[in-house]
DNA sequence: TTCGGATGCGAAACATCTGCACACAGATG
């Protein structure tokens, strides 16, 4: 049985929880937790690292954890884990996942009341048994009950496509309050993560009270988690947690830096600040003397901008999307940060649908919408016949469509070039849904997986390789076919796919649809490292989806993408030159 | 536990707020 990276990461997460509950050394359980997080961001499956002997090159993987990964990859299980599991029941770990219950409380309930499941904990709380425990009380007992209820309501993480608009609406509402001066969305939304744990909002003001009141009284609040002088947290009925923090204008830079995270990034930044003689908190850089004591407040460096924070401790300003402690700090120290792509670099959109298949707008309407959004060129790429559910086009239909595309292109004049393409299905047997003599009549062809997505890894990989090697295929659309929190990515040897894409000069797509964001950022970074070309496309089926470009840009930036890596940042002339002479 | 620099061992651990208990656990980036 082959374990996925996610399954192995879950095992290490559980081991970390067990060790924490058992009161093991801080460093020990943190090592497991750190490795668990790192594994989730790896671009290859762990089997590949074991096979080519690079396992110990993964940061945080040493002798002990390396041996455990090897055992898991080779046998599908881990003796150490089985042993530890018998010492702390898994139900106790679930209890620790209740909001407001940590390792100490979980152990307390287990030791004193022999509680090893959430159901048992709920029953004990309802019978008033928890309140009698040392360190507990009636309020703590109620908090446990609230936490259990909340656990049922909260899904794991929220797709950024839902979280960002919700956050923006709350921010807009708070900025209506007269006392609110300035505001920003921080946290993982600002870092552009595909999924969001909670919403972090920052407001500058000299009077926090009205803002705190507005937060806990706003529409949609299911539960108040915290209601403090400068910080409040609420949980919404849709399960989303919202944290709002108010601070003075002079603290803005330090606060925004702090509240943007990631936690791992911040810890390292604060360590560097320490080395430079500062203690960094969310208010200021505070100089410390030789004994490590804070100097008086008159010496504090209040930073109105994040730039000041980074520059004062000798770093280039690091873009939020890069702040994951995945090497960006070391690169910033050397002044070698990449010049990340920005949304206005995009000149063309190479993947979009019309009423010919499952789109909602005509070719003309799509073209006009693209022109309004500053595009210089687009490719109309409706579905091919195998995508029956999407009204895919038969060969004669796609050829007939060409006349209308040419017509619209003429109508658009020099402002916008409208090209004719297709999103051709890669069929289950690896063949393409159109013959080459059809494909070669099209200007630009995207090939995508839509069916038979649960095939074994070798088959999927071979299907993608077939498409990449075809001289009439210019781009692979949404290469892993994932749907965030709905469908896992296909199993694929991404190394082989990217090496082939490099060799055959085929671009890989970053699909901007926030349900897809595919390639995901860790694969984007691998592609950049391998010199594979990318394209960033909306895959728009309607007007609203044309504005999803920013999600794709954030994903690209998370993968350290520069404009030069992306074929649709190029001028139309350069793009066409590449299309026709990829060789 | 990893890491570095050593071939056994020390260091790693930023900084704050909130709530509920009466000092600390839990949560946040």
Coordinates of C-alpha atoms (C1' of nucleotides) in Angstrom, one line a residue:
Chain A
X1 CA 0.0 0.0 0.0
X2 CA 1.4 3.3 -1.1
X3 CA 0.9 6.3 1.3
X4 CA 0.5 9.8 0.0
X5 CA 2.5 12.7 1.4
X6 CA -0.7 13.9 3.1
X7 CA -1.1 10.6 4.9
X8 CA 2.5 10.5 6.0
X9 CA 2.2 14.2 7.1
X10 CA -0.9 13.2 9.1
X11 CA 1.0 10.5 10.9
X12 CA 3.8 12.9 11.9
X13 CA 1.3 15.4 13.0
X14 CA -0.3 12.7 15.3
X15 CA 3.1 11.7 16.6
X16 CA 3.8 15.4 17.5
X17 CA 0.5 15.6 19.3
X18 CA 1.2 12.4 21.2
X19 CA 4.6 13.6 22.2
X20 CA 3.2 16.9 23.3
X21 CA 0.5 15.3 25.4
X22 CA 3.1 13.0 26.9
X23 CA 5.1 16.1 28.0
X24 CA 8.1 15.3 25.8
X25 CA 10.7 17.9 25.0
X26 CA 9.4 21.0 23.2
X27 CA 12.0 20.5 20.5
X28 CA 11.1 16.9 19.9
X29 CA 7.5 17.3 19.2
X30 CA 8.0 20.6 17.3
X31 CA 10.4 18.7 15.0
X32 CA 7.7 16.3 14.0
X33 CA 5.2 19.0 13.6
X34 CA 7.5 21.1 11.4
X35 CA 8.3 18.1 9.2
X36 CA 4.6 17.4 8.9
X37 CA 4.1 20.9 7.5
X38 CA 7.1 20.7 5.2
X39 CA 6.0 17.4 3.7
X40 CA 2.6 19.0 2.7
X41 CA 4.5 21.6 0.6
X42 CA 6.8 19.1 -1.2
X43 CA 6.6 19.1 -5.0
X44 CA 7.4 15.3 -5.2
X45 CA 6.1 12.4 -3.3
X46 CA 8.3 11.0 -0.6
X47 CA 8.9 7.8 -2.5
X48 CA 10.9 9.8 -5.0
X49 CA 13.1 11.3 -2.3
X50 CA 13.7 7.8 -0.8
X51 CA 14.5 6.4 -4.3
X52 CA 17.1 9.0 -5.3
X53 CA 18.6 9.3 -1.8
X54 CA 17.7 12.9 -1.2
X55 CA 15.5 12.4 1.7
X56 CA 18.0 14.0 4.2
X57 CA 18.2 17.0 2.0
X58 CA 14.7 18.0 3.0
X59 CA 15.1 20.6 5.8
X60 CA 14.0 19.2 9.1
X61 CA 14.5 15.6 8.1
X62 CA 17.4 14.1 9.9
X63 CA 18.4 10.5 10.8
X64 CA 15.5 9.6 13.0
X65 CA 12.7 11.1 10.9
X66 CA 14.4 10.0 7.7
X67 CA 14.4 6.4 8.8
X68 CA 10.7 6.7 9.8
X69 CA 9.8 8.1 6.4
X70 CA 11.7 5.3 4.7
X71 CA 9.9 2.7 6.8
X72 CA 6.5 4.3 5.9
X73 CA 7.3 4.5 2.2
X74 CA 8.6 0.9 2.0
X75 CA 6.1 -0.9 4.3
X76 CA 3.1 1.4 4.6
X77 CA 3.4 1.5 8.3
X78 CA 5.5 2.7 11.2
X79 CA 6.4 0.6 14.3
X80 CA 7.2 3.7 16.3
X81 CA 3.8 5.2 15.6
X82 CA 1.9 2.0 16.4
X83 CA 3.7 1.9 19.8
X84 CA 3.0 5.5 20.6
X85 CA -0.6 5.1 19.5
X86 CA -1.1 2.5 22.1
X87 CA 0.2 4.9 24.8
X88 CA -2.1 7.8 23.9
X89 CA -5.5 6.9 22.3
X90 CA -6.2 8.8 19.0
X91 CA -9.4 10.1 20.6
X92 CA -7.4 12.1 23.0
X93 CA -5.7 13.8 20.0
X94 CA -9.1 14.7 18.6
X95 CA -10.0 16.3 21.9
X96 CA -6.9 18.5 21.6
X97 CA -8.2 19.7 18.2
X98 CA -11.2 21.3 20.0
X99 CA -10.8 25.1 19.9
X100 CA -9.8 26.1 23.5
X101 CA -8.5 22.7 24.5
X102 CA -4.7 22.2 24.3
X103 CA -2.5 19.3 25.3
X104 CA -2.6 20.0 29.1
X105 CA -6.4 20.0 29.2
X106 CA -6.7 17.0 27.0
X107 CA -4.4 15.1 29.3
X108 CA -6.2 16.3 32.3
X109 CA -9.6 15.0 31.0
X110 CA -8.0 11.7 30.1
X111 CA -6.1 11.3 33.4
X112 CA -8.8 12.4 35.7
X113 CA -12.0 11.2 34.0
X114 CA -10.6 8.6 31.5
X115 CA -12.1 10.6 28.6
X116 CA -10.9 9.4 25.2
X117 CA -13.5 10.7 22.8
X118 CA -15.2 13.9 22.0
X119 CA -18.6 12.2 22.7
X120 CA -17.5 11.2 26.2
X121 CA -16.1 14.7 26.8
X122 CA -19.4 16.3 25.7
X123 CA -21.3 14.0 28.1
X124 CA -19.0 14.8 31.0
X125 CA -19.3 18.5 30.4
X126 CA -23.1 18.3 30.2
X127 CA -23.1 16.4 33.5
X128 CA -21.0 19.2 35.1
X129 CA -18.0 16.9 35.7
X130 CA -15.4 19.1 34.0
X131 CA -16.1 22.1 36.2
X132 CA -14.9 20.3 39.3
X133 CA -11.4 19.6 37.9
X134 CA -8.4 21.6 39.0
X135 CA -7.9 24.6 36.8
X136 CA -11.4 24.3 35.4
X137 CA -14.6 26.1 36.2
X138 CA -18.1 26.6 34.9
X139 CA -16.9 29.0 32.3
X140 CA -14.2 26.7 31.1
X141 CA -16.6 23.8 30.9
X142 CA -19.0 25.9 28.8
X143 CA -16.1 26.8 26.6
X144 CA -15.4 23.2 25.9
X145 CA -19.0 22.7 24.9
X146 CA -18.9 25.7 22.6
X147 CA -15.7 24.4 21.1
X148 CA -17.2 21.0 20.3
X149 CA -20.2 22.7 18.6
X150 CA -17.8 24.8 16.6
X151 CA -15.8 21.8 15.5
X152 CA -18.8 20.4 13.8
X153 CA -19.5 23.7 12.1
X154 CA -16.0 24.4 10.9
X155 CA -14.7 22.7 7.8
X156 CA -11.0 22.3 7.5
X157 CA -9.9 25.3 5.6
X158 CA -11.7 27.8 3.4
X159 CA -10.8 28.3 -0.3
X160 CA -9.3 31.7 -0.9
X161 CA -12.1 32.4 -3.4
X162 CA -14.6 32.4 -0.6
X163 CA -12.4 33.9 2.2
X164 CA -11.1 36.9 0.3
X165 CA -14.4 38.4 -0.7
X166 CA -15.8 37.8 2.8
X167 CA -12.8 39.5 4.3
X168 CA -13.0 42.4 1.9
X169 CA -16.7 42.9 2.8
X170 CA -15.9 43.0 6.5
X171 CA -12.9 45.3 6.0
X172 CA -15.1 47.7 4.0
X173 CA -17.8 47.6 6.7
X174 CA -15.2 48.4 9.4
X175 CA -13.7 51.2 7.4
X176 CA -17.1 52.9 7.4
X177 CA -16.7 53.5 11.1
X178 CA -15.5 57.1 11.6
X179 CA -12.8 56.1 14.1
X180 CA -11.2 53.7 11.6
X181 CA -8.3 55.3 9.7
X182 CA -6.8 52.6 7.6
X183 CA -7.3 48.9 7.1
X184 CA -5.8 45.9 5.5
X185 CA -6.4 42.2 5.1
X186 CA -3.4 40.3 6.5
X187 CA -2.6 36.7 7.3
X188 CA -2.8 33.9 4.8
X189 CA -5.1 35.8 2.5
X190 CA -2.5 38.4 2.0
X191 CA 0.1 35.7 1.4
X192 CA -2.2 34.3 -1.3
X193 CA -2.6 30.8 0.1
X194 CA -5.0 28.6 -1.8
X195 CA -6.9 27.8 1.4
X196 CA -7.4 30.0 4.4
X197 CA -7.5 29.0 8.1
X198 CA -8.9 32.3 9.4
X199 CA -9.4 35.9 8.3
X200 CA -7.0 38.5 9.8
X201 CA -8.0 42.1 9.5
X202 CA -5.9 45.1 10.7
X203 CA -7.4 48.6 11.4
X204 CA -5.5 51.6 12.5
X205 CA -7.3 53.9 14.9
X206 CA -6.8 55.9 18.1
X207 CA -10.0 54.6 19.5
X208 CA -10.4 50.8 19.2
X209 CA -13.7 50.5 21.1
X210 CA -16.2 51.2 18.3
X211 CA -14.3 48.9 16.0
X212 CA -14.3 46.1 18.6
X213 CA -18.0 46.6 19.1
X214 CA -18.7 46.5 15.4
X215 CA -16.8 43.2 15.0
X216 CA -18.7 41.3 17.7
X217 CA -22.1 42.8 16.6
X218 CA -21.7 42.4 12.9
X219 CA -24.0 40.2 10.8
X220 CA -23.3 36.5 10.6
X221 CA -21.5 36.1 13.9
X222 CA -22.2 32.7 15.4
X223 CA -19.9 32.9 18.4
X224 CA -17.6 35.5 20.1
X225 CA -14.3 33.9 20.7
X226 CA -12.6 37.0 22.1
X227 CA -13.7 40.6 22.8
X228 CA -10.7 42.5 24.0
X229 CA -9.5 46.1 24.0
X230 CA -7.6 45.9 20.8
X231 CA -8.2 42.4 19.6
X232 CA -11.4 40.5 19.0
X233 CA -12.3 37.2 17.3
X234 CA -15.6 35.9 16.1
X235 CA -16.7 32.8 14.3
X236 CA -19.3 33.3 11.5
X237 CA -22.2 30.9 10.8
X238 CA -20.3 29.7 7.7
X239 CA -17.5 28.5 10.0
X240 CA -15.1 31.2 9.1
X241 CA -13.1 32.7 11.9
X242 CA -12.4 36.4 11.8
X243 CA -9.7 38.1 13.9
X244 CA -9.6 41.9 14.0
X245 CA -6.8 43.9 15.6
X246 CA -6.7 47.6 16.1
X247 CA -3.4 49.6 16.5
X248 CA -2.1 53.1 16.3
X249 CA -1.1 54.5 12.9
X250 CA 2.6 54.7 14.0
X251 CA 2.7 51.0 14.5
X252 CA 1.3 50.2 11.1
X253 CA 4.4 48.7 9.5
X254 CA 5.4 46.5 12.4
X255 CA 1.8 45.3 12.8
X256 CA 1.2 44.5 9.2
X257 CA 4.4 42.6 9.1
X258 CA 3.5 40.7 12.2
X259 CA -0.1 40.0 11.2
X260 CA 0.8 38.8 7.7
X261 CA 3.0 36.0 8.9
X262 CA 3.7 33.3 8.3
X263 CA 4.5 32.3 11.8
X264 CA 7.6 30.5 10.7
X265 CA 8.7 33.6 8.7
X266 CA 8.1 35.8 11.7
X267 CA 10.0 33.7 14.1
X268 CA 13.0 33.8 11.8
X269 CA 12.6 37.6 11.2
X270 CA 12.6 38.2 14.9
X271 CA 15.7 36.1 15.4
X272 CA 17.5 38.2 12.8
X273 CA 16.2 41.3 14.6
X274 CA 17.6 40.0 17.8
X275 CA 21.0 39.5 16.2
X276 CA 20.8 43.1 15.0
X277 CA 20.1 44.2 18.6
X278 CA 16.3 44.7 18.4
X279 CA 13.3 43.0 19.9
X280 CA 10.6 43.1 17.3
X281 CA 7.0 43.0 18.3
X282 CA 3.8 44.1 16.5
X283 CA 4.4 47.7 17.6
X284 CA 8.0 48.5 16.9
X285 CA 11.6 47.5 16.6
X286 CA 12.8 48.0 20.2
X287 CA 16.6 48.3 20.8
X288 CA 18.0 46.0 23.4
X289 CA 21.2 46.5 25.4
X290 CA 24.1 44.1 25.8
X291 CA 22.3 42.3 28.7
X292 CA 19.2 41.8 26.6
X293 CA 17.2 44.5 28.4
X294 CA 14.9 46.8 26.5
X295 CA 16.0 50.3 26.1
X296 CA 13.5 53.1 26.9
X297 CA 10.6 53.8 24.6
X298 CA 12.2 56.9 23.3
X299 CA 14.7 54.7 21.4
X300 CA 12.0 52.6 19.7
X301 CA 11.8 52.5 16.0
X302 CA 8.2 52.8 14.9
X303 CA 7.8 51.7 11.4
X304 CA 5.0 53.2 9.4
X305 CA 5.7 50.8 6.6
X306 CA 6.8 47.2 6.3
X307 CA 9.8 48.3 4.2
X308 CA 11.2 50.1 7.2
X309 CA 10.9 46.9 9.3
X310 CA 12.8 44.8 6.8
X311 CA 15.4 47.4 5.9
X312 CA 16.2 48.3 9.5
X313 CA 17.3 44.7 10.1
X314 CA 19.2 44.6 6.9
X315 CA 16.8 42.8 4.6
X316 CA 15.1 43.6 1.3
X317 CA 11.4 43.9 1.6
X318 CA 9.9 40.5 1.0
X319 CA 6.7 40.1 -0.8
X320 CA 3.9 38.6 1.4
X321 CA 3.4 35.7 -1.0
X322 CA 7.0 34.5 -0.3
X323 CA 6.8 34.7 3.5
X324 CA 6.8 31.0 4.3
X325 CA 10.4 30.6 5.6
X326 CA 11.2 28.5 2.5
X327 CA 14.5 30.3 1.7
X328 CA 13.2 33.8 1.1
X329 CA 14.9 35.3 4.1
X330 CA 18.3 34.0 3.1
X331 CA 17.8 35.3 -0.5
X332 CA 16.7 38.7 0.9
X333 CA 19.9 38.9 2.9
X334 CA 21.9 38.5 -0.3
X335 CA 19.8 41.1 -2.1
X336 CA 18.8 38.5 -4.6
X337 CA 15.0 38.4 -4.4
X338 CA 13.3 37.7 -7.7
X339 CA 11.4 40.5 -9.4
X340 CA 8.0 38.9 -9.0
X341 CA 5.3 39.0 -11.6
X342 CA 2.5 41.6 -11.1
X343 CA -1.0 41.5 -12.5
X344 CA -0.4 44.2 -15.1
X345 CA 2.4 42.1 -16.7
X346 CA -0.3 39.9 -18.2
X347 CA -0.9 40.8 -21.8
X348 CA -3.0 37.8 -23.0
X349 CA -5.5 35.2 -21.8
X350 CA -5.0 31.8 -23.4
X351 CA -7.8 29.8 -22.1
X352 CA -11.5 30.8 -22.1
X353 CA -14.9 29.3 -23.1
X354 CA -17.9 30.6 -25.0
X355 CA -21.5 29.6 -25.7
X356 CA -20.1 27.2 -28.3
X357 CA -19.4 24.8 -25.3
X358 CA -20.2 25.6 -21.6
X359 CA -19.4 29.3 -21.5
X360 CA -22.1 31.9 -20.9
X361 CA -21.0 34.6 -23.4
X362 CA -20.4 34.8 -27.1
X363 CA -17.0 35.1 -28.7
X364 CA -17.6 38.7 -29.3
X365 CA -18.7 39.3 -25.7
X366 CA -15.7 37.5 -24.3
X367 CA -13.4 39.5 -26.6
X368 CA -14.9 42.8 -25.5
X369 CA -14.7 41.9 -21.8
X370 CA -11.0 40.9 -22.3
X371 CA -10.3 44.2 -24.1
X372 CA -11.9 46.1 -21.2
X373 CA -9.6 44.3 -18.9
X374 CA -6.5 45.4 -20.8
X375 CA -5.8 42.2 -22.6
X376 CA -3.9 42.6 -25.9
X377 CA -4.6 39.1 -27.1
X378 CA -6.8 36.1 -26.2
X379 CA -7.4 32.6 -27.4
X380 CA -10.9 31.1 -27.6
X381 CA -10.6 27.5 -26.3
X382 CA -13.9 25.7 -26.1
X383 CA -14.1 22.1 -25.1
X384 CA -13.5 19.2 -27.4
X385 CA -16.1 16.4 -28.1
X386 CA -15.1 14.1 -25.2
X387 CA -16.3 16.6 -22.7
X388 CA -19.9 15.8 -23.3
X389 CA -21.1 17.3 -20.1
X390 CA -19.6 20.6 -21.2
X391 CA -21.0 20.5 -24.7
X392 CA -17.7 19.7 -26.3
X393 CA -17.3 20.4 -30.0
X394 CA -17.1 17.8 -32.8
X395 CA -14.2 18.3 -35.3
X396 CA -16.5 19.9 -37.9
X397 CA -18.0 22.2 -35.2
X398 CA -14.6 23.5 -34.1
X399 CA -13.6 24.1 -37.6
X400 CA -16.8 26.0 -38.3
X401 CA -16.2 28.1 -35.2
X402 CA -13.0 29.5 -36.7
X403 CA -14.8 31.8 -39.1
X404 CA -16.6 33.6 -36.3
X405 CA -13.3 33.9 -34.4
X406 CA -11.7 35.5 -37.4
X407 CA -14.7 37.8 -37.8
X408 CA -14.5 39.0 -34.2
X409 CA -10.8 39.4 -34.5
X410 CA -11.3 41.7 -37.5
X411 CA -13.9 43.7 -35.5
X412 CA -11.6 44.2 -32.6
X413 CA -9.0 46.0 -34.8
X414 CA -5.5 46.5 -33.5
X415 CA -6.6 46.7 -29.9
X416 CA -7.1 43.0 -29.4
X417 CA -5.9 39.9 -31.3
X418 CA -8.4 37.1 -31.0
X419 CA -7.0 33.7 -31.8
X420 CA -8.7 30.4 -32.3
X421 CA -7.8 27.4 -30.2
X422 CA -9.3 24.5 -28.2
X423 CA -9.1 22.9 -24.9
X424 CA -8.7 19.4 -26.1
X425 CA -9.3 16.4 -23.9
X426 CA -6.5 14.0 -23.0
X427 CA -8.5 10.8 -23.2
X428 CA -8.2 7.9 -20.8
X429 CA -5.9 5.9 -23.2
X430 CA -3.6 8.9 -23.5
X431 CA -4.7 9.9 -27.0
X432 CA -6.0 13.3 -27.8
X433 CA -9.6 14.0 -28.6
X434 CA -8.8 15.5 -32.0
X435 CA -6.5 14.2 -34.7
X436 CA -3.4 16.1 -35.5
X437 CA -4.8 17.3 -38.8
X438 CA -7.5 19.2 -36.9
X439 CA -5.2 20.4 -34.2
X440 CA -2.7 21.9 -36.6
X441 CA -5.4 24.1 -38.1
X442 CA -5.8 25.9 -34.7
X443 CA -3.7 28.8 -33.5
X444 CA -3.1 27.6 -30.0
X445 CA -4.0 24.4 -28.2
X446 CA -4.5 23.7 -24.5
X447 CA -4.7 20.0 -23.6
X448 CA -6.3 19.1 -20.3
X449 CA -7.3 16.1 -18.2
X450 CA -11.1 16.0 -17.4
X451 CA -11.9 12.3 -17.3
X452 CA -10.4 9.1 -15.7
X453 CA -8.7 11.1 -13.0
X454 CA -8.3 8.2 -10.7
X455 CA -6.0 6.2 -12.9
X456 CA -2.7 5.0 -11.4
X457 CA 0.2 7.3 -11.4
X458 CA 2.0 5.8 -14.3
X459 CA -1.0 6.0 -16.6
X460 CA -1.8 9.7 -15.7
X461 CA 1.9 10.6 -16.2
X462 CA 2.0 8.9 -19.5
X463 CA -1.2 10.7 -20.7
X464 CA 0.4 14.0 -19.8
X465 CA 3.7 13.1 -21.5
X466 CA 1.8 12.1 -24.7
X467 CA 0.1 15.5 -24.8
X468 CA 3.3 17.4 -24.0
X469 CA 5.2 15.6 -26.8
X470 CA 2.6 16.4 -29.4
X471 CA 3.9 19.3 -31.5
X472 CA 0.5 20.9 -31.9
X473 CA 0.0 21.2 -28.1
X474 CA 1.2 24.5 -26.7
X475 CA 0.0 24.3 -23.1
X476 CA -1.2 21.8 -20.5
X477 CA -4.4 23.2 -18.8
X478 CA -4.8 22.7 -15.0
X479 CA -2.2 19.9 -14.9
X480 CA -3.3 18.2 -11.7
X481 CA -7.1 18.6 -12.2
X482 CA -7.6 19.3 -8.6
X483 CA -10.7 21.0 -7.2
X484 CA -9.7 22.6 -3.9
X485 CA -11.4 20.8 -0.9
X486 CA -13.5 18.7 -3.4
X487 CA -11.2 16.6 -5.5
X488 CA -7.6 15.6 -4.9
X489 CA -5.0 16.3 -7.5
X490 CA -4.3 13.4 -9.8
X491 CA -1.4 11.1 -8.9
X492 CA 1.4 12.1 -11.3
X493 CA 5.2 12.1 -11.6
X494 CA 5.6 15.8 -11.8
X495 CA 9.3 15.7 -12.2
X496 CA 8.9 13.7 -15.4
X497 CA 6.1 16.0 -16.6
X498 CA 8.1 19.1 -16.1
X499 CA 11.3 17.6 -17.6
X500 CA 9.3 16.8 -20.7
X501 CA 7.6 20.2 -20.8
X502 CA 11.1 21.8 -20.7
X503 CA 12.3 19.5 -23.4
X504 CA 9.4 20.0 -25.8
X505 CA 8.9 23.7 -25.0
X506 CA 5.4 23.2 -23.8
X507 CA 3.9 25.6 -21.2
X508 CA 2.2 24.5 -18.1
X509 CA -0.9 26.5 -16.9
X510 CA -1.5 28.2 -13.7
X511 CA -5.3 28.1 -13.8
X512 CA -6.7 31.2 -12.0
X513 CA -10.0 29.7 -11.0
X514 CA -9.9 29.9 -7.2
X515 CA -11.4 26.4 -7.0
X516 CA -8.5 25.1 -9.0
X517 CA -5.3 27.2 -8.6
X518 CA -3.6 24.5 -10.6
X519 CA -0.6 24.3 -10.8
X520 CA -0.3 25.0 -7.1
X521 CA 2.5 27.1 -5.8
X522 CA 4.9 24.3 -4.8
X523 CA 4.7 23.0 -8.4
X524 CA 5.1 26.5 -9.8
X525 CA 8.3 26.8 -7.8
X526 CA 9.5 23.5 -9.1
X527 CA 8.7 24.6 -12.7
X528 CA 10.6 27.8 -12.2
X529 CA 13.6 25.9 -10.9
X530 CA 13.5 23.6 -13.9
X531 CA 13.1 26.4 -16.4
X532 CA 9.7 25.3 -17.5
X533 CA 7.5 28.0 -19.2
X534 CA 4.2 28.9 -17.5
X535 CA 0.9 30.5 -18.7
X536 CA -1.5 32.2 -16.3
X537 CA -5.1 31.8 -17.6
X538 CA -8.6 32.6 -16.3
X539 CA -10.3 29.6 -17.9
X540 CA -13.2 32.1 -17.9
X541 CA -16.7 30.7 -18.6
X542 CA -18.4 34.1 -17.8
X543 CA -17.7 37.7 -16.9
X544 CA -17.1 37.1 -13.2
X545 CA -14.4 34.5 -13.9
X546 CA -12.5 37.0 -16.0
X547 CA -11.6 38.8 -12.8
X548 CA -10.1 35.7 -11.2
X549 CA -6.7 36.6 -12.6
X550 CA -5.4 38.0 -9.3
X551 CA -5.7 34.6 -7.7
X552 CA -3.5 33.1 -10.3
X553 CA -1.0 35.9 -10.0
X554 CA -0.8 35.3 -6.2
X555 CA -0.2 31.6 -6.8
X556 CA 2.5 32.4 -9.3
X557 CA 4.2 34.8 -6.9
X558 CA 4.1 32.2 -4.2
X559 CA 6.1 30.0 -6.6
X560 CA 8.6 32.9 -7.1
X561 CA 7.5 33.5 -10.7
X562 CA 8.9 36.4 -12.7
X563 CA 7.2 37.9 -15.7
X564 CA 9.8 36.4 -18.1
X565 CA 8.7 32.9 -17.1
X566 CA 5.1 33.4 -18.3
X567 CA 4.4 33.3 -22.0
X568 CA 1.3 35.5 -21.8
X569 CA 3.2 38.4 -20.3
X570 CA 5.0 38.6 -23.6
X571 CA 4.1 41.0 -26.4
X572 CA 1.8 39.6 -29.0
X573 CA 4.7 39.6 -31.5
X574 CA 6.9 37.6 -29.2
X575 CA 4.1 35.3 -28.2
X576 CA 3.3 34.5 -31.8
X577 CA 6.9 34.0 -32.6
X578 CA 7.1 31.4 -29.8
X579 CA 3.9 29.7 -30.9
X580 CA 5.1 29.3 -34.4
X581 CA 8.8 28.4 -33.8
X582 CA 8.9 26.4 -30.6
X583 CA 10.9 23.6 -32.3
Chain B
dT1 C1' 14.0 16.2 17.2
dT2 C1' 17.5 18.5 13.9
dC3 C1' 21.7 21.0 13.0
dG4 C1' 26.4 22.1 13.1
dG5 C1' 30.6 20.8 13.4
dA6 C1' 32.1 17.3 15.7
dT7 C1' 33.0 12.2 15.7
dG8 C1' 29.7 13.3 21.8
dC9 C1' 27.3 17.5 22.7
dG10 C1' 25.1 21.9 23.2
dA11 C1' 21.7 25.0 21.2
dA12 C1' 17.4 25.7 19.4
dA13 C1' 12.9 29.2 22.4
dC14 C1' 10.0 35.4 18.8
dA15 C1' 6.4 37.9 21.4
dT16 C1' 1.9 39.2 22.5
dC17 C1' -3.3 39.1 24.1
dT18 C1' -7.3 37.0 26.2
dG19 C1' -9.9 34.5 29.3
dC20 C1' -10.5 32.3 33.3
dA21 C1' -8.6 31.1 36.9
dC22 C1' -6.4 32.8 40.9
dA23 C1' -0.9 31.3 37.8
dC24 C1' -1.4 29.6 33.5
dA25 C1' -3.3 27.5 29.2
dG26 C1' -4.4 28.5 24.7
dA27 C1' -4.3 31.1 20.6
dT28 C1' -2.4 34.3 17.1
dG29 C1' 1.1 35.7 13.3

